[in-house]
Coordinates of C-alpha atoms in Angstrom, one line a residue:
Chain A
M239 CA 150.5 97.5 13.3
A240 CA 154.3 95.7 13.4
E241 CA 155.7 99.7 13.4
A242 CA 153.3 99.6 16.3
C243 CA 155.1 97.2 18.3
Q244 CA 158.2 98.5 17.9
V245 CA 157.8 101.2 20.7
A246 CA 160.8 100.9 23.7
R247 CA 158.6 99.6 26.6
K248 CA 159.9 101.0 29.8
Q249 CA 158.7 97.6 32.7
D250 CA 157.4 98.3 35.8
L251 CA 160.3 97.8 38.0
P252 CA 160.7 98.8 41.7
P253 CA 161.6 102.4 42.4
P254 CA 165.5 102.7 42.6
G255 CA 166.4 101.1 45.9
G256 CA 164.3 99.0 46.2
Y257 CA 160.1 99.5 47.8
K258 CA 160.1 100.4 52.0
P259 CA 159.8 97.5 54.2
I260 CA 156.5 96.5 55.3
P261 CA 155.6 98.0 58.2
Y262 CA 154.0 94.9 60.2
K263 CA 155.5 95.3 64.1
R264 CA 151.9 96.0 66.4
L265 CA 152.1 99.7 67.5
P266 CA 149.9 99.9 70.6
A267 CA 147.2 102.6 71.8
K268 CA 148.4 104.6 74.5
Q269 CA 147.5 102.7 77.2
L270 CA 146.2 106.4 79.8
F271 CA 144.6 103.9 82.7
S272 CA 145.3 101.0 83.9
G273 CA 143.4 98.3 84.7
Y274 CA 143.9 99.1 88.6
T275 CA 142.4 102.5 87.6
M276 CA 139.4 101.2 86.2
F277 CA 138.7 99.3 88.4
A278 CA 138.6 101.8 90.9
G279 CA 137.4 104.2 88.6
F280 CA 134.5 102.2 87.5
L281 CA 133.5 101.2 91.5
G282 CA 133.7 105.0 92.2
I283 CA 131.3 106.0 89.6
T284 CA 129.1 103.9 91.2
A285 CA 129.8 104.5 94.5
V286 CA 128.7 108.5 93.7
S287 CA 126.0 107.7 91.1
S288 CA 124.2 105.3 93.8
Y289 CA 124.4 107.8 96.4
L290 CA 123.7 110.9 93.8
Y291 CA 120.3 108.5 92.8
Y292 CA 119.2 107.5 96.3
L293 CA 119.0 111.5 97.0
T294 CA 117.0 111.6 94.4
S295 CA 114.6 108.7 95.1
K296 CA 113.9 109.7 98.4
K297 CA 113.2 113.5 96.8
I298 CA 110.2 111.3 94.6
T299 CA 109.3 109.4 97.0
K300 CA 108.4 112.8 99.0
Q301 CA 106.9 114.5 96.2
E302 CA 105.0 111.2 95.5
I303 CA 103.5 111.0 99.3
E304 CA 102.4 114.5 99.0
M305 CA 100.6 114.5 95.9
R306 CA 99.4 111.0 98.3
S307 CA 98.2 113.5 101.1
A308 CA 96.8 116.5 99.1
K309 CA 94.1 113.7 96.9
M310 CA 93.5 111.6 99.6
A311 CA 92.3 114.7 101.5
I312 CA 89.9 115.7 99.0
Y313 CA 88.8 112.1 98.0
P314 CA 86.0 111.9 100.1
M315 CA 84.4 114.9 99.1
L316 CA 84.6 113.9 94.9
L317 CA 83.9 110.8 96.4
A318 CA 80.3 111.9 97.9
E319 CA 79.6 114.2 94.9
R320 CA 79.7 111.0 92.7
D321 CA 78.0 109.0 94.0
R322 CA 75.0 111.9 93.7
E323 CA 75.7 112.4 90.6
F324 CA 75.7 108.1 90.1
L325 CA 72.3 107.2 91.8
K326 CA 71.0 110.8 89.7
Q327 CA 71.8 108.5 86.5
L328 CA 70.4 105.5 87.2
R329 CA 67.4 106.1 88.2
K330 CA 67.2 108.2 85.2
N331 CA 68.5 104.6 83.6
R332 CA 65.5 103.4 85.2
D333 CA 63.4 105.3 83.8
A334 CA 63.9 105.4 80.5
E335 CA 64.2 101.3 80.6
A336 CA 60.2 101.4 81.7
E337 CA 59.7 104.2 79.0
L338 CA 62.0 102.7 76.4
M339 CA 59.6 98.5 76.7
R340 CA 56.5 100.1 78.3
D341 CA 54.2 98.4 75.1
V342 CA 56.2 94.6 75.5
P343 CA 54.2 93.0 77.6
G344 CA 55.4 90.6 80.5
W345 CA 58.6 93.0 81.0
E346 CA 59.8 94.2 84.7
V347 CA 62.2 97.2 84.5
G348 CA 65.2 95.6 85.6
T349 CA 64.7 91.8 84.9
Y350 CA 63.6 89.3 82.2
Y351 CA 60.2 89.8 81.7
G352 CA 60.2 88.8 85.3
E353 CA 63.1 87.1 85.6
R354 CA 66.0 88.4 88.2
V355 CA 69.5 88.7 87.5
Y356 CA 70.9 88.5 91.6
K357 CA 68.7 86.3 92.8
N358 CA 70.5 85.0 96.1
L359 CA 70.1 88.9 96.8
P360 CA 67.4 90.4 98.7
P361 CA 65.2 92.2 96.2
D362 CA 66.4 96.0 97.7
T363 CA 70.3 95.8 97.2
L364 CA 71.7 97.9 95.2
V365 CA 74.5 96.1 92.5
Q366 CA 76.3 98.7 90.5
P367 CA 75.6 97.8 87.2
I368 CA 78.7 97.1 84.2
F369 CA 79.8 100.1 82.4
H370 CA 77.6 98.7 78.8
E371 CA 74.3 98.4 81.3
Y372 CA 74.9 102.0 83.3
Y373 CA 76.0 103.3 79.7
A374 CA 73.1 102.0 77.5
H375 CA 70.5 105.2 77.8
C376 CA 73.0 107.8 76.6
N377 CA 74.0 109.5 73.4
P378 CA 77.5 106.8 71.9
T379 CA 79.0 109.8 71.3
D380 CA 79.4 110.3 75.3
W381 CA 79.9 106.0 75.7
F382 CA 82.6 106.9 73.1
Q383 CA 84.2 109.0 75.1
R384 CA 84.4 107.8 78.8
A385 CA 84.8 104.2 77.7
Y386 CA 88.7 105.7 75.0
I387 CA 89.3 108.2 77.7
K388 CA 92.4 107.2 77.3
L389 CA 93.0 107.9 74.5
R390 CA 91.8 111.4 75.2
S391 CA 93.5 112.1 77.6
Chain B
M216 CA 69.7 97.2 83.6
V217 CA 70.2 94.9 87.3
I218 CA 68.9 98.4 88.9
T219 CA 64.2 97.1 90.0
N220 CA 61.8 98.4 90.4
D221 CA 62.2 97.2 94.1
V222 CA 65.6 99.0 94.3
K223 CA 64.8 102.0 96.5
L224 CA 66.6 105.3 94.6
P225 CA 66.2 108.3 96.5
E226 CA 64.6 111.0 94.5
F227 CA 66.1 114.0 92.8
A228 CA 65.4 116.3 95.0
E229 CA 67.0 114.6 97.8
L230 CA 70.3 114.5 95.9
E231 CA 69.7 118.3 94.4
V232 CA 72.5 120.5 96.7
Q233 CA 74.8 123.3 96.1
E234 CA 77.8 121.4 94.3
V235 CA 81.5 122.0 94.5
N236 CA 81.8 123.2 90.8
L237 CA 85.5 124.1 91.2
P238 CA 88.8 123.2 89.1
T239 CA 91.8 120.1 89.8
S240 CA 94.1 123.3 90.5
I241 CA 92.0 124.9 92.9
L242 CA 91.3 122.0 94.9
M243 CA 94.8 119.9 94.9
A244 CA 95.9 124.1 96.3
A245 CA 93.5 123.5 99.0
S246 CA 93.4 120.3 100.0
S247 CA 95.0 119.7 102.7
Y248 CA 92.7 122.8 104.4
I249 CA 90.1 121.1 102.9
G250 CA 91.2 118.0 105.0
K251 CA 91.2 119.0 108.9
Q252 CA 89.0 120.6 107.8
C253 CA 86.5 118.2 107.7
E254 CA 88.6 115.6 108.8
C255 CA 86.0 114.2 111.4
V256 CA 82.8 114.7 108.3
N257 CA 85.1 113.2 105.9
N258 CA 85.9 110.5 107.7
E259 CA 82.3 109.5 109.3
F260 CA 81.5 109.5 105.6
M261 CA 84.3 106.8 104.1
L262 CA 83.4 104.5 106.9
C263 CA 80.3 104.7 106.2
R264 CA 80.8 104.8 102.9
F265 CA 83.1 101.4 102.8
E266 CA 81.0 99.7 105.8
S267 CA 77.4 99.3 103.5
N268 CA 79.5 99.9 100.3
D269 CA 76.2 101.1 98.9
P270 CA 76.4 105.1 97.3
R271 CA 72.5 105.5 99.0
T272 CA 73.3 105.0 102.8
C273 CA 74.8 108.1 102.5
V274 CA 74.3 110.8 100.3
D275 CA 73.2 112.4 103.7
L276 CA 77.1 112.5 104.9
G277 CA 77.8 112.9 101.5
K278 CA 75.9 116.3 102.0
K279 CA 77.3 117.0 105.0
V280 CA 81.1 116.2 103.7
T281 CA 80.2 119.2 100.9
S282 CA 78.8 121.5 103.0
C283 CA 81.5 121.6 104.9
T284 CA 84.0 122.0 102.1
L285 CA 81.7 124.5 100.5
S286 CA 82.2 126.4 103.8
L287 CA 85.9 126.2 103.6
F288 CA 86.1 127.3 100.7
Q289 CA 83.4 130.6 101.4
N290 CA 85.5 131.2 104.6
I291 CA 89.7 131.9 102.0
K292 CA 87.6 133.7 99.1
K293 CA 86.0 136.0 101.9
N294 CA 89.9 136.1 104.0
C295 CA 93.1 135.1 101.6
L296 CA 91.0 135.3 98.2
E297 CA 94.6 137.3 96.6
E298 CA 96.7 134.9 98.1
F299 CA 95.0 131.7 97.1
V300 CA 94.3 132.2 93.5
Q301 CA 97.7 133.0 93.5
Y302 CA 98.7 130.1 95.3
A303 CA 96.9 128.4 92.7
N304 CA 97.4 129.2 89.5
C305 CA 101.5 128.9 90.3
I306 CA 99.9 125.1 91.2
D307 CA 98.5 125.0 88.2
K308 CA 100.3 125.9 85.3
S309 CA 103.5 125.1 87.5
S310 CA 103.7 121.0 86.3
G311 CA 101.1 118.6 84.7
D312 CA 100.4 116.9 87.1
F313 CA 99.7 120.0 90.4
S314 CA 102.4 119.3 91.6
L315 CA 102.5 121.2 94.9
S316 CA 106.3 120.9 95.3
K317 CA 106.7 123.6 92.5
C318 CA 104.9 126.4 94.4
R319 CA 106.9 126.5 98.3
N320 CA 107.0 130.8 98.0
T321 CA 103.5 130.9 97.1
Q322 CA 102.4 127.5 100.0
R323 CA 104.1 130.4 102.5
I324 CA 102.4 133.5 101.6
F325 CA 99.1 131.6 101.4
D326 CA 99.6 129.3 104.0
C327 CA 101.2 132.2 105.8
C328 CA 97.5 134.4 105.6
M329 CA 95.3 131.1 107.0
Q330 CA 97.1 131.4 110.4
E331 CA 96.9 134.8 110.4
K332 CA 93.2 134.9 108.9
L333 CA 91.3 132.5 110.4
D334 CA 93.8 130.0 112.6
M335 CA 93.9 127.6 110.3
E336 CA 97.1 125.2 110.4
R337 CA 98.5 123.1 107.9
P338 CA 98.6 119.0 108.6
D339 CA 102.8 118.5 108.9
F340 CA 103.8 116.1 105.9
G341 CA 101.9 113.5 104.9
Y342 CA 100.0 113.9 107.7
F343 CA 96.6 112.1 105.3
C344 CA 98.5 109.4 104.0
R345 CA 98.8 108.2 108.0
T346 CA 96.6 106.1 109.6
R347 CA 95.0 107.8 112.0
V348 CA 92.5 106.1 114.3
H349 CA 88.6 107.4 114.3
S350 CA 85.8 107.6 116.8
S351 CA 83.0 107.0 115.1
T352 CA 79.7 107.0 116.9
S353 CA 77.5 105.8 114.2
A354 CA 76.3 101.8 114.9
S355 CA 78.4 99.4 113.8
P356 CA 77.1 97.1 110.2
P357 CA 74.9 93.8 111.0
P358 CA 76.4 91.3 110.1
E359 CA 75.9 88.7 107.3
P360 CA 72.4 87.6 107.3
C361 CA 72.9 84.0 106.7
P362 CA 75.7 81.3 106.7
C363 CA 74.5 81.5 103.3
K364 CA 77.3 78.2 101.6
P365 CA 74.5 75.3 102.9
K366 CA 76.1 72.9 105.5
Y367 CA 76.3 69.5 104.3
P368 CA 75.1 67.2 106.8
D369 CA 77.6 64.2 105.3
A370 CA 80.8 66.0 105.6
T371 CA 83.8 64.8 106.5
P372 CA 84.5 65.6 110.0
S373 CA 87.5 66.7 111.1
L374 CA 90.6 65.4 113.5
P375 CA 89.5 65.4 117.3
D376 CA 91.3 67.5 119.3
D377 CA 92.8 64.9 121.7
H378 CA 94.4 62.8 118.6
P379 CA 97.6 63.1 118.9
R380 CA 99.7 65.1 116.8
T381 CA 103.6 63.8 115.6
P382 CA 105.9 65.6 113.8
A383 CA 106.4 64.5 110.3
R384 CA 109.1 61.6 109.8
Y385 CA 110.7 62.9 107.1
G386 CA 110.5 66.3 108.0
G387 CA 107.8 67.9 105.8
R388 CA 104.7 66.2 105.0
A389 CA 104.1 68.4 101.3
Y390 CA 103.0 65.2 98.7
W391 CA 106.8 64.5 97.5
F392 CA 107.7 63.4 100.8
M393 CA 106.9 59.5 100.5
E394 CA 105.1 58.9 104.0

């Protein structure tokens, strides 16, 4: 133990000539643009892109008008077809309800035991039924397909 | 359901006509011509439909609309089938929403054919979005059957017409103007 302690030790000292000076001076990045140039560039780019935006929005508006025009042209035909199908389905629903409630005494179709839903309207008024009534007698699959059409398309 | 036995619904046989069984791409391709050819019938139908707000009253007009569209498609099929199919195919496959702007070349060919064979011109841009005046021959709908709000005998009488109306003293008559 004592011999080990007698090994000549080398003290940790600075390199000959001393340490290099610490570089504490600020080194700013190279300046490519001055402030005025950057403002001018911002304004220039904004102006050009606004013009391009204007051109594109005009084009998109034109396309939208064209599509709307085409859809409005075929709308009456689609509506006529839809109306016929709607009226057929209403009759089917009414017949189905009459068949379903045949054995219930006092039941009148479209009413609650003779009490009408819309009492102030004339009896011949066609009130469009809500979705659940319209699809009441159909296959549940069709109900789901129509109710969640947004999820499917 | 709200449909009682008193509501007169048309029979199934009255509603049976030949329908236009065509996909959207074909309808969109022919849309301008459909609208132009059947403009009068379409306007009459839509007028009836929105004035009465009742599909039952406009079934006959609706049949006319459908038959007019069908006759146009039969004409196209007889005269410009190839050009039309090409155009409709382009519309079907060029975009997700049947955009007409993607198919100008095929549209030009189809338009030329329609101009030559059927003497029909494509209506100008946005024609069906514009307000157009339709002079109808049908009678205007009857007014509301009753004044459905009852008149109360003790209603507050309104200010007589010859009462002097002075301007507000402090610039307004809203509730925070303390007058």
